[in-house]
Coordinates of C-alpha atoms in Angstrom, one line a residue:
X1 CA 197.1 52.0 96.2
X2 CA 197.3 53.1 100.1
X3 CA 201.0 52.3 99.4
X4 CA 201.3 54.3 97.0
X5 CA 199.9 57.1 98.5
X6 CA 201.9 56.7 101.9
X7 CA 205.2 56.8 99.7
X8 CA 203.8 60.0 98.4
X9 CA 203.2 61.4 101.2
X10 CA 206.4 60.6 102.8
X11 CA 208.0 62.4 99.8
X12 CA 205.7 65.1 100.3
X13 CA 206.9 65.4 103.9
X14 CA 211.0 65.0 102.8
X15 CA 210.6 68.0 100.0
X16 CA 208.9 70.1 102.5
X17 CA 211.6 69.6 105.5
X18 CA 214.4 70.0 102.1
X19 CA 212.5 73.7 101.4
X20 CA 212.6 74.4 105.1
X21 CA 216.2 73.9 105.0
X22 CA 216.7 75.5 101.6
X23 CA 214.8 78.6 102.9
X24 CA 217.5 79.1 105.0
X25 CA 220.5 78.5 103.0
X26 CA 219.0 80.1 99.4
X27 CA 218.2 83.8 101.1
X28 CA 221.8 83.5 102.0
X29 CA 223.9 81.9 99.9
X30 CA 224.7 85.7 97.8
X31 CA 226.8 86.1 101.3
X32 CA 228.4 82.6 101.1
X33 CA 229.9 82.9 97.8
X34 CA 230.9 86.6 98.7
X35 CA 233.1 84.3 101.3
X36 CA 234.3 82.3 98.7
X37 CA 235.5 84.4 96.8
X38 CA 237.1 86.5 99.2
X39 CA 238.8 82.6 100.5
X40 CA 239.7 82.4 97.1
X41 CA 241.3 85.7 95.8
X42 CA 243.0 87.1 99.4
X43 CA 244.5 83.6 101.7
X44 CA 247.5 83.0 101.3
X45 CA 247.5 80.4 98.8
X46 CA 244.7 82.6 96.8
X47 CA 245.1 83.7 93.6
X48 CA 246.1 87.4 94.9
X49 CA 247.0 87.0 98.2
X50 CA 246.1 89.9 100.5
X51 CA 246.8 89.9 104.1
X52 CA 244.5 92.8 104.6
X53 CA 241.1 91.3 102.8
X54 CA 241.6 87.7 104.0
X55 CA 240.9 89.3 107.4
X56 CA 237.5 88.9 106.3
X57 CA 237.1 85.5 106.0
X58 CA 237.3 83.7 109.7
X59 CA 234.5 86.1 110.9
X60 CA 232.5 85.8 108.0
X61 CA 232.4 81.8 108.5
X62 CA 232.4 82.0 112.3
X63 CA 229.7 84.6 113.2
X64 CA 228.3 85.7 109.9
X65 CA 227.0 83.2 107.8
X66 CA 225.8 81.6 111.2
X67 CA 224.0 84.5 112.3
X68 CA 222.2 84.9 109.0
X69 CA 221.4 81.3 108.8
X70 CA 219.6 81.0 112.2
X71 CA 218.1 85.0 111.5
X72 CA 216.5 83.4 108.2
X73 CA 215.3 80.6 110.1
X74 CA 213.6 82.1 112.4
X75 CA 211.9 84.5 110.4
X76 CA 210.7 81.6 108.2
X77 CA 208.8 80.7 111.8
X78 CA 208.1 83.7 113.3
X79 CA 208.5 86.7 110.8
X80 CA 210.8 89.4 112.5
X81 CA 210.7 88.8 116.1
X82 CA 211.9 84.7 115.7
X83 CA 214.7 85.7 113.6
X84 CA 215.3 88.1 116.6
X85 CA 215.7 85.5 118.8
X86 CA 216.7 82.8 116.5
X87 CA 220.3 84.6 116.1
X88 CA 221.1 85.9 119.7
X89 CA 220.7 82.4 121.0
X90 CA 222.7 81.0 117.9
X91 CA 225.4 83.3 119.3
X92 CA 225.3 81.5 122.4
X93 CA 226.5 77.9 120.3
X94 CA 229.1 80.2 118.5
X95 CA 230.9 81.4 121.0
X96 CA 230.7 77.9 122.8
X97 CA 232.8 76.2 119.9
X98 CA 235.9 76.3 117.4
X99 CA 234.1 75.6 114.4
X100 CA 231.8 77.0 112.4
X101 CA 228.2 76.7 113.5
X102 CA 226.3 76.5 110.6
X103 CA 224.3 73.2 111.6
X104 CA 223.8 74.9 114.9
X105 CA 222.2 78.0 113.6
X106 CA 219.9 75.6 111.6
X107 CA 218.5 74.0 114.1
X108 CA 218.7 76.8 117.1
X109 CA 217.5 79.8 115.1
X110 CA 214.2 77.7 114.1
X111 CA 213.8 76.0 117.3
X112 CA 214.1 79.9 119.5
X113 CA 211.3 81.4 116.9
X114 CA 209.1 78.6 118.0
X115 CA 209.8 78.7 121.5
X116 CA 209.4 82.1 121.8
X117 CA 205.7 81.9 119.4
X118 CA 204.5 79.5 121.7
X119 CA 205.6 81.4 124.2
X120 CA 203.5 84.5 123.0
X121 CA 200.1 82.2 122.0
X122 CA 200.4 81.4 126.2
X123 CA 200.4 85.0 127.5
X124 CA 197.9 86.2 124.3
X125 CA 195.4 88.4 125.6
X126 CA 196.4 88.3 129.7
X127 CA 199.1 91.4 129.5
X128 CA 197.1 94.7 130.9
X129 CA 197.0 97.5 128.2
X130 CA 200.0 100.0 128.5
X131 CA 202.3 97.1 129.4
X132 CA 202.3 95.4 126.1
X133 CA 205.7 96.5 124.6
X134 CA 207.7 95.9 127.9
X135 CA 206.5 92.3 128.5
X136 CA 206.6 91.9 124.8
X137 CA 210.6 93.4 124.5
X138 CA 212.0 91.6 127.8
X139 CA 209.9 88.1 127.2
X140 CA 212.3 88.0 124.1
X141 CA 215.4 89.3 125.7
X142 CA 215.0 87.1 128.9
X143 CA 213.9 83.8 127.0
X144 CA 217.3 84.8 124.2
X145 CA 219.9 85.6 127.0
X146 CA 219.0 81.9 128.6
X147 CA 218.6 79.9 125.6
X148 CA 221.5 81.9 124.3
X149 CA 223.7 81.0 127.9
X150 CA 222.7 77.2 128.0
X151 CA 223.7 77.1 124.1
X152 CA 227.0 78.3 125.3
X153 CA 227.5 75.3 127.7
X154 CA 225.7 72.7 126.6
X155 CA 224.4 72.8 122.9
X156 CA 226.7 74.3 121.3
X157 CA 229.7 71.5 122.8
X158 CA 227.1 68.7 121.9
X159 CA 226.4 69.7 117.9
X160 CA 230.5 70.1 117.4
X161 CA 230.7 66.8 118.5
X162 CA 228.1 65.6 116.1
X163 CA 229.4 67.8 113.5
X164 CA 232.9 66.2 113.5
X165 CA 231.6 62.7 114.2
X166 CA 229.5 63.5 110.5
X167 CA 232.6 64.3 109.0
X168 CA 234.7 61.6 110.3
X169 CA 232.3 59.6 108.4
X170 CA 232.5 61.8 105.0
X171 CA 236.3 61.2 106.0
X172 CA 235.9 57.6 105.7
X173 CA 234.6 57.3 103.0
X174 CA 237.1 59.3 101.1
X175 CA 239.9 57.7 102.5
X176 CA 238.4 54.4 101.4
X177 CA 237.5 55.6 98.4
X178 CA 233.9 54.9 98.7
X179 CA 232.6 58.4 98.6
X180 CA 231.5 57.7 94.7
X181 CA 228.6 55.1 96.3
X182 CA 227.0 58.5 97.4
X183 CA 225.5 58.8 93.6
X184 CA 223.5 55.8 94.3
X185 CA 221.1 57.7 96.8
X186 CA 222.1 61.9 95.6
X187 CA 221.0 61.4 92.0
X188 CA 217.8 59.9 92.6
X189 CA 216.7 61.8 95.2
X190 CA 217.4 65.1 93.3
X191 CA 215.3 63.6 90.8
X192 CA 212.1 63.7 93.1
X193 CA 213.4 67.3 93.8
X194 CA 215.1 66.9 97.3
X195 CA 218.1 68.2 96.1
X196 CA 218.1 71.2 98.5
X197 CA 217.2 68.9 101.1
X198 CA 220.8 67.1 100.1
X199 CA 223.2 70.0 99.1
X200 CA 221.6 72.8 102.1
X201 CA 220.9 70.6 104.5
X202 CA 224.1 67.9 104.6
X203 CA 226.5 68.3 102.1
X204 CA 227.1 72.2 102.2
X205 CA 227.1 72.7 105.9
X206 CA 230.3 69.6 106.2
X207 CA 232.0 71.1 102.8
X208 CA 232.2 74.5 104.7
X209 CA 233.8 72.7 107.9
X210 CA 236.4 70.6 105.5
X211 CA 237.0 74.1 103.3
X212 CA 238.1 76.1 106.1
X213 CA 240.9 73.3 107.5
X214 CA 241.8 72.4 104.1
X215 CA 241.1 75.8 101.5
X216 CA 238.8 73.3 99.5
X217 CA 235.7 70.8 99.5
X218 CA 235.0 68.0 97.1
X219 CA 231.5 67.8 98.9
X220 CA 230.4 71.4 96.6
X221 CA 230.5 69.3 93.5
X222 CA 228.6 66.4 94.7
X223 CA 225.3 67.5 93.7
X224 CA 226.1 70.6 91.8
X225 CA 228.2 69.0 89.1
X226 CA 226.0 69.5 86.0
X227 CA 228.0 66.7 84.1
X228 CA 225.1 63.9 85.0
X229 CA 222.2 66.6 83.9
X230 CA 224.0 67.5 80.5
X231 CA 224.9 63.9 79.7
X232 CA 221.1 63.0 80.1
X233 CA 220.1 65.8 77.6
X234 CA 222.5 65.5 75.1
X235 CA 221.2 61.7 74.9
X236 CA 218.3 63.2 74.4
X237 CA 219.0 65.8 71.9
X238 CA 220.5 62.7 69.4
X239 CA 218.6 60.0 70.6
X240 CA 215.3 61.3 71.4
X241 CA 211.8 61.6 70.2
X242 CA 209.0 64.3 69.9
X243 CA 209.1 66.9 72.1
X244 CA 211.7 65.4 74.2
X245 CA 213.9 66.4 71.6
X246 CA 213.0 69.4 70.7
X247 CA 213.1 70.9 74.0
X248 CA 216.3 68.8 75.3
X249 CA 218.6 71.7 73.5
X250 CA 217.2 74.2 75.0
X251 CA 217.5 72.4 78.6
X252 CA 221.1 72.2 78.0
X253 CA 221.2 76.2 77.9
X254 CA 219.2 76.1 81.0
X255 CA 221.5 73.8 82.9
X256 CA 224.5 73.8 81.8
X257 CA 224.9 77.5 81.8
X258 CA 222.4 78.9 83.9
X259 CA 222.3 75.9 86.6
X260 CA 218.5 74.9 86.9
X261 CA 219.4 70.9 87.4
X262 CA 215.9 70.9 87.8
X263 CA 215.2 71.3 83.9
X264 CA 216.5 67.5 83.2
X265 CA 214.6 66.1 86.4
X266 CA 211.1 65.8 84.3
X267 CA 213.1 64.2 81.4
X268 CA 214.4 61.2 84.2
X269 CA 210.5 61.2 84.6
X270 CA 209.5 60.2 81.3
X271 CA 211.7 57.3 81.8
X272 CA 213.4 56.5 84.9
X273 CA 215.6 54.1 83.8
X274 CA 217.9 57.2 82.7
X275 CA 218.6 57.1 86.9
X276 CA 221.4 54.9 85.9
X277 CA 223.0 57.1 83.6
X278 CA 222.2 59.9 86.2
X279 CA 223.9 57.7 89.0
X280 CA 226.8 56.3 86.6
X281 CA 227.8 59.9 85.6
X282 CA 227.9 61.0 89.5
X283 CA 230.3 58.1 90.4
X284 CA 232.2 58.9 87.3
X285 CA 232.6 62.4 88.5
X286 CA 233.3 61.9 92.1
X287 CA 236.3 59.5 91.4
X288 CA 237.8 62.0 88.9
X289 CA 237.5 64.6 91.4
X290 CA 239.2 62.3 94.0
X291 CA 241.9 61.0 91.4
X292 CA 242.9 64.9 91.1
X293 CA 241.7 65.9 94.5
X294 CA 239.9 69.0 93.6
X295 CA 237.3 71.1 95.1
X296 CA 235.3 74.1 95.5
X297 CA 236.2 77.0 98.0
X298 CA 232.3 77.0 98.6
X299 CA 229.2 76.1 97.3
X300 CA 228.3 76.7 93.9
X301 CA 224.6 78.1 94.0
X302 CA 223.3 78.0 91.2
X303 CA 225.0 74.5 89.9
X304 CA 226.1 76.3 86.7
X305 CA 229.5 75.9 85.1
X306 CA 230.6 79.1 85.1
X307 CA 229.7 79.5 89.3
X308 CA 231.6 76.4 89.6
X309 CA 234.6 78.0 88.1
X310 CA 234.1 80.9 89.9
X311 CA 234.7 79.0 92.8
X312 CA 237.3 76.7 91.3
X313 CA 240.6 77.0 93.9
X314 CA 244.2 78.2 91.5
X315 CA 245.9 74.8 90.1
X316 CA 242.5 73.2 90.3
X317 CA 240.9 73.5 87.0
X318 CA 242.1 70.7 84.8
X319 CA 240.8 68.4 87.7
X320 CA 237.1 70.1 87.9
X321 CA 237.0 70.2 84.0
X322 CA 238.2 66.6 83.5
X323 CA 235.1 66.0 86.4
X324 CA 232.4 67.2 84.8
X325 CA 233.5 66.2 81.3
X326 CA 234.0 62.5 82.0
X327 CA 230.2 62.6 84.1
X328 CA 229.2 63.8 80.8
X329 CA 230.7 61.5 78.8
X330 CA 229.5 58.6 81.0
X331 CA 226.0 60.0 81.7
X332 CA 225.7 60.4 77.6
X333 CA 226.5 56.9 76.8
X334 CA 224.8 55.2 79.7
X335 CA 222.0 56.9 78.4
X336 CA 222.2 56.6 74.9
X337 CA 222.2 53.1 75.2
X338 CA 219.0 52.8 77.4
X339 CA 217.3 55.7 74.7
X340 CA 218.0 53.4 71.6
X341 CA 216.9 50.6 73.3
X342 CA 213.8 50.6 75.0
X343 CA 210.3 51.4 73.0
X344 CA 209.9 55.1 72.7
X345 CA 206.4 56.9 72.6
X346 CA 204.7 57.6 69.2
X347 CA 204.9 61.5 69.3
X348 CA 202.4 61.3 66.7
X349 CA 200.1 58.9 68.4
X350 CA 200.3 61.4 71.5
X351 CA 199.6 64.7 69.7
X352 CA 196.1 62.6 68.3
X353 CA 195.3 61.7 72.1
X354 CA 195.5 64.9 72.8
X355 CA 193.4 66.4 69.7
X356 CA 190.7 63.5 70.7
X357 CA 190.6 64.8 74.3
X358 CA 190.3 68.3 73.1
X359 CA 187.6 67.8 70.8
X360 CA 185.7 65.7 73.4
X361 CA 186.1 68.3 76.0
X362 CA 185.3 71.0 74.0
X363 CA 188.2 74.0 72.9
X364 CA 188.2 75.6 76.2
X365 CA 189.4 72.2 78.3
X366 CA 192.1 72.8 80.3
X367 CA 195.1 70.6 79.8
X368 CA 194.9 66.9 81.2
X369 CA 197.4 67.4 84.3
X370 CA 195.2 70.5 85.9
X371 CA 194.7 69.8 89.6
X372 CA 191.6 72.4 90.7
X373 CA 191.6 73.3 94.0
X374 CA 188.6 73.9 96.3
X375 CA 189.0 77.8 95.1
X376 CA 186.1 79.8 96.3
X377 CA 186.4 82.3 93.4
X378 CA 183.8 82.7 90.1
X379 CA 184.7 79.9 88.0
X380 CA 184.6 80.3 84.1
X381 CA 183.4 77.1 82.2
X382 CA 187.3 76.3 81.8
X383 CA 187.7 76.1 85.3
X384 CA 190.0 79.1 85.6
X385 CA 188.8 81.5 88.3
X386 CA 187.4 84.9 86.7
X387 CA 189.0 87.9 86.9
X388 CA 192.3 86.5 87.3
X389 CA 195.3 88.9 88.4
X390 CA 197.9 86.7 90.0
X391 CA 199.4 83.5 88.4
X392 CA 202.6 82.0 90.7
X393 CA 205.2 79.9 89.1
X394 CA 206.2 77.9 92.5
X395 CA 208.9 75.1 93.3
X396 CA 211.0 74.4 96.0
X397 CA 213.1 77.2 96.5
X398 CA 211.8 79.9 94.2
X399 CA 214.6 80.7 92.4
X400 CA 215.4 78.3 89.8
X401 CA 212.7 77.0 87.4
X402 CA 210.0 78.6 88.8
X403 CA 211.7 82.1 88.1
X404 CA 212.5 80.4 84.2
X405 CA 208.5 79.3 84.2
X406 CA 207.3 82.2 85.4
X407 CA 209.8 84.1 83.0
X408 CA 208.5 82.1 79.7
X409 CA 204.9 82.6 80.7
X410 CA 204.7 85.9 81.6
X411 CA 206.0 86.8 78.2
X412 CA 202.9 85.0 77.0
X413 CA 201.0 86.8 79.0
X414 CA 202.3 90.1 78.2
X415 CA 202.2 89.1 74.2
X416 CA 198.4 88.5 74.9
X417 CA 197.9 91.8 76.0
X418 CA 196.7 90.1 79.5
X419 CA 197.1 92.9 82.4
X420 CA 197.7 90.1 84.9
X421 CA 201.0 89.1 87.1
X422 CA 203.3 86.5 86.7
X423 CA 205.8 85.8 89.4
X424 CA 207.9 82.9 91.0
X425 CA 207.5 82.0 94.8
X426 CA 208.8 79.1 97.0
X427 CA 206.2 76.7 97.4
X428 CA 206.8 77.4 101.2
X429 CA 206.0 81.0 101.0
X430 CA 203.2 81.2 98.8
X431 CA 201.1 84.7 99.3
X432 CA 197.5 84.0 99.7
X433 CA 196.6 86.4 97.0
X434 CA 197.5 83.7 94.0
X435 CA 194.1 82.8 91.9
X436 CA 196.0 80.4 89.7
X437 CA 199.1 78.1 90.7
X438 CA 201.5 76.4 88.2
X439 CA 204.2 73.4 89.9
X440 CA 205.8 70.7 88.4
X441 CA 203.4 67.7 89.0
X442 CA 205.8 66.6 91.5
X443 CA 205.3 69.3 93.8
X444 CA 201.4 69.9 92.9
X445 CA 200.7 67.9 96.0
X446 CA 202.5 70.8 98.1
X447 CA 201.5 73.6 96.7
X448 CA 197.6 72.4 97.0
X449 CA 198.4 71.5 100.3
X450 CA 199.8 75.2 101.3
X451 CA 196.8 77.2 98.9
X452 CA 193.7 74.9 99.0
X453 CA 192.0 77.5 97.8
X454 CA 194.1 78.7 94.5
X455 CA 193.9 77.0 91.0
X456 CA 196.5 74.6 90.5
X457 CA 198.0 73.5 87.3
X458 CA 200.8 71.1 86.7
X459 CA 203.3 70.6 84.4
X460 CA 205.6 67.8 83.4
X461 CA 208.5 70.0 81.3
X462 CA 209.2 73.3 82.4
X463 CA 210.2 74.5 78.8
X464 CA 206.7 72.7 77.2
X465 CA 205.1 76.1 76.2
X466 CA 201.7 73.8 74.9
X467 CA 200.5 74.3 78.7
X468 CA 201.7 77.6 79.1
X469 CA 199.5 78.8 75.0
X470 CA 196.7 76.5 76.3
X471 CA 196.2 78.6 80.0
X472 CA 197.4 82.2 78.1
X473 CA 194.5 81.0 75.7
X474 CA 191.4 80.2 78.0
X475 CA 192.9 83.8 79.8
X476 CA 192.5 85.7 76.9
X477 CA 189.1 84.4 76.0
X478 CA 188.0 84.9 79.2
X479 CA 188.5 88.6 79.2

């Protein structure tokens, strides 16, 4: 049991340091595929080369996209004032290399916000009145210009060489065609949802470095290649019982076109044995992708199909097509095979469970996987705080399925004539106004952890509207 728990909390720790680094990358990434496509239409070897606009790309990867890395980093510490900071010292590592400093602006522009809060919590309350602003303005200019000038010299030097010795190694492995082991550890962990921590933290920041010396990067389609996801649903679309397979189509929409790869991650759940379809799709992709040597001019955010074509370089589309077909195709049978085989659940057998529970619990139970926090709120006999007027859909990076959960239930909502608002947040960034929360039950654990005090509710399939009725329900009878 203690093991258990320390693996969970080791988790717990990993998706928190991967929505750090997503809360970097996500704010920004409208600007990144701006680049992109820019790289893509105007170079020289662009689609409609442009002299004139492909001026715009080296200073957008040099001092841009840096800047508004290590700006949204240190906001994410220290609101307005660490972002401040965060960027003029990132400046420093900029101008102290040849490359693009994106890994430097992820670790200076956080690490200036907190040195300059720390900074402020040691002088709190011994500057004389009247003198506030100018100790306040020149604290943060003098600590910037220093941080910004040893940066310059020292960091900035020391994280290019790190930088290049990371992707010698990426190098490696595609020169020794070994890159497609990578599966083995990417599809799992996206599975436990640290696929920001993967695709924002390492894989985008070295695609970026290989794009601009080579015009492409088979690291963008790593994670983001929807071929493993699809295959997985589609097996469960034929193959499938209950409300696996009901829903299943539905997630295909979801994923395959809209790019929320997290809509097939509670479907790997149910039975993780699909982790080798997941992993066998991956591989299949990767060495398709190295057989044609393809890649993206930047990373596809979300990992849909038609934002992976977007950023698809000229001549490159048979080879990204064949990619995430044959994942598909591998992913499906790999599947298939383990779906037919192994004993499924008794849909029919669950739905009485559930009537049992309900009748035992009385009509008004809230559903089994509730987690209540320590809310100091009224409490109705359901549970659910009274008066409710705020109910976040969180998860990781508050954009993907918590904006499609949050869309699904607050048309619910509004159908129930409920005056109350429904919204998505990262679970890093949750407001403390939120009475109720709703997470996957994989990122409950977080979300409690950030608002002890809301009312937490987890859910195991983002498109399993029984939760949703049963919360909408207790709501309405409440007011």
């Amino acid at each position: 049991m203690e093991q258990q728990q320390e693996k969970s909390g080791f988790r717990v720790k990993v998706q928190h340091f991967g929505s750090f680094l997503s809360g970097m990358i996500m704010p920004n990434i409208g600007a990144f595929i701006a680049w992109g496509l820019i790289t893509a239409l105007f170079i020289p070897t662009g689609r409609i080369p442009n002299a004139e606009f492909a001026k715009l790309v080296d200073p957008m990867i040099k001092y841009l996209l840096p800047l508004l890395i290590a700006y949204t980093g240190g906001k994410l510490v220290y609101e307005t004032r660490g972002g401040v900071v965060g960027a003029a010292v990132t400046m420093g590592a900029i101008v102290g290399t040849s490359m693009p400093m994106l890994l430097g602006a992820m670790i200076l522009g956080p690490l200036s916000a907190w040195l300059i809060k720390r900074f402020d919590k040691l002088i709190e309350g011994k500057i004389k009145a009247g003198f506030e602003m100018l100790v306040n303005n020149f604290s943060a200019g003098i600590l910037a210009g220093t941080l910004a000038i040893i940066s310059l010299k020292t960091i900035g030097p020391a994280l290019q060489t790190v930088n290049q010795a990371m992707a010698s190694g990426v190098q490696f492995l595609i020169d020794n065609h070994l890159l497609p082991l990578v599966s083995i550890f990417v599809e799992p962990a996206k599975v436990l949802f640290l696929n920001n921590a993967i695709n924002q933290g390492v894989l985008s920041p070295l695609g970026i470095d290989q794009a601009v010396s080579t015009g492409k990067s088979i690291l963008f389609l790593i994670e983001t290649n929807p071929g493993p996801g699809l295959g997985i649903l589609l097996a469960y679309t034929v193959f499938g019982k209950g409300t696996a397979r009901q829903t299943a189509p539905g997630a295909i929409i979801i994923q395959f076109l809209g790019g929320i790869h997290e809509i097939y991650f509670p479907y790997v759940l149910m039975k993780p044995a699909l982790l080798l379809g997941a992993i066998a799709g991956g591989m299949t992709g990767i060495i398709t992708f190295n057989l044609f040597d393809v890649g993206l001019v930047a990373t596809a955010s979300p990992g849909s199909i038609f934002a992976i074509l977007a950023l698809t370089p000229q001549g490159d589309y048979i080879g990204i097509i064949a990619g995430i077909l044959f994942a598909t195709i591998v992913s499906f049978a790999v599947s298939a095979v383990i779906l037919k085989t192994s004993k499924q659940t008794d849909d029919a057998e669950l739905k009485t469970a559930e009537q049992k529970m309900a009748t035992m619990k009385g009509k008004k139970a809230m559903v089994a996987s509730a987690v209540v926090g320590t809310t100091d709120a009224e409490l109705a006999a359901d549970g659910i705080p009274v008066g409710t007027r705020k109910i976040i859909f969180a998860c990781d990076a508050g954009m993907g399925s918590s904006a499609m959960g949050a869309s699904v239930l607050r048309n619910k909502v509004k159908k129930a004539g409920l005056d109350i608002e429904v919204v998505n947040f990262a679970i890093a960034q949750l407001p403390p106004d939120a009475d109720i929360v709703v997470t996957h039950q994989d990122l409950t654990a977080r979300a409690t952890e950030k608002l002890p005090k809301a009312y937490h509710i987890s859910v195991d399939n983002f498109l399993n509207s029984h939760k949703y009725d049963e919360l909408v329900e207790n709501l309405a009878d409440q007011k």
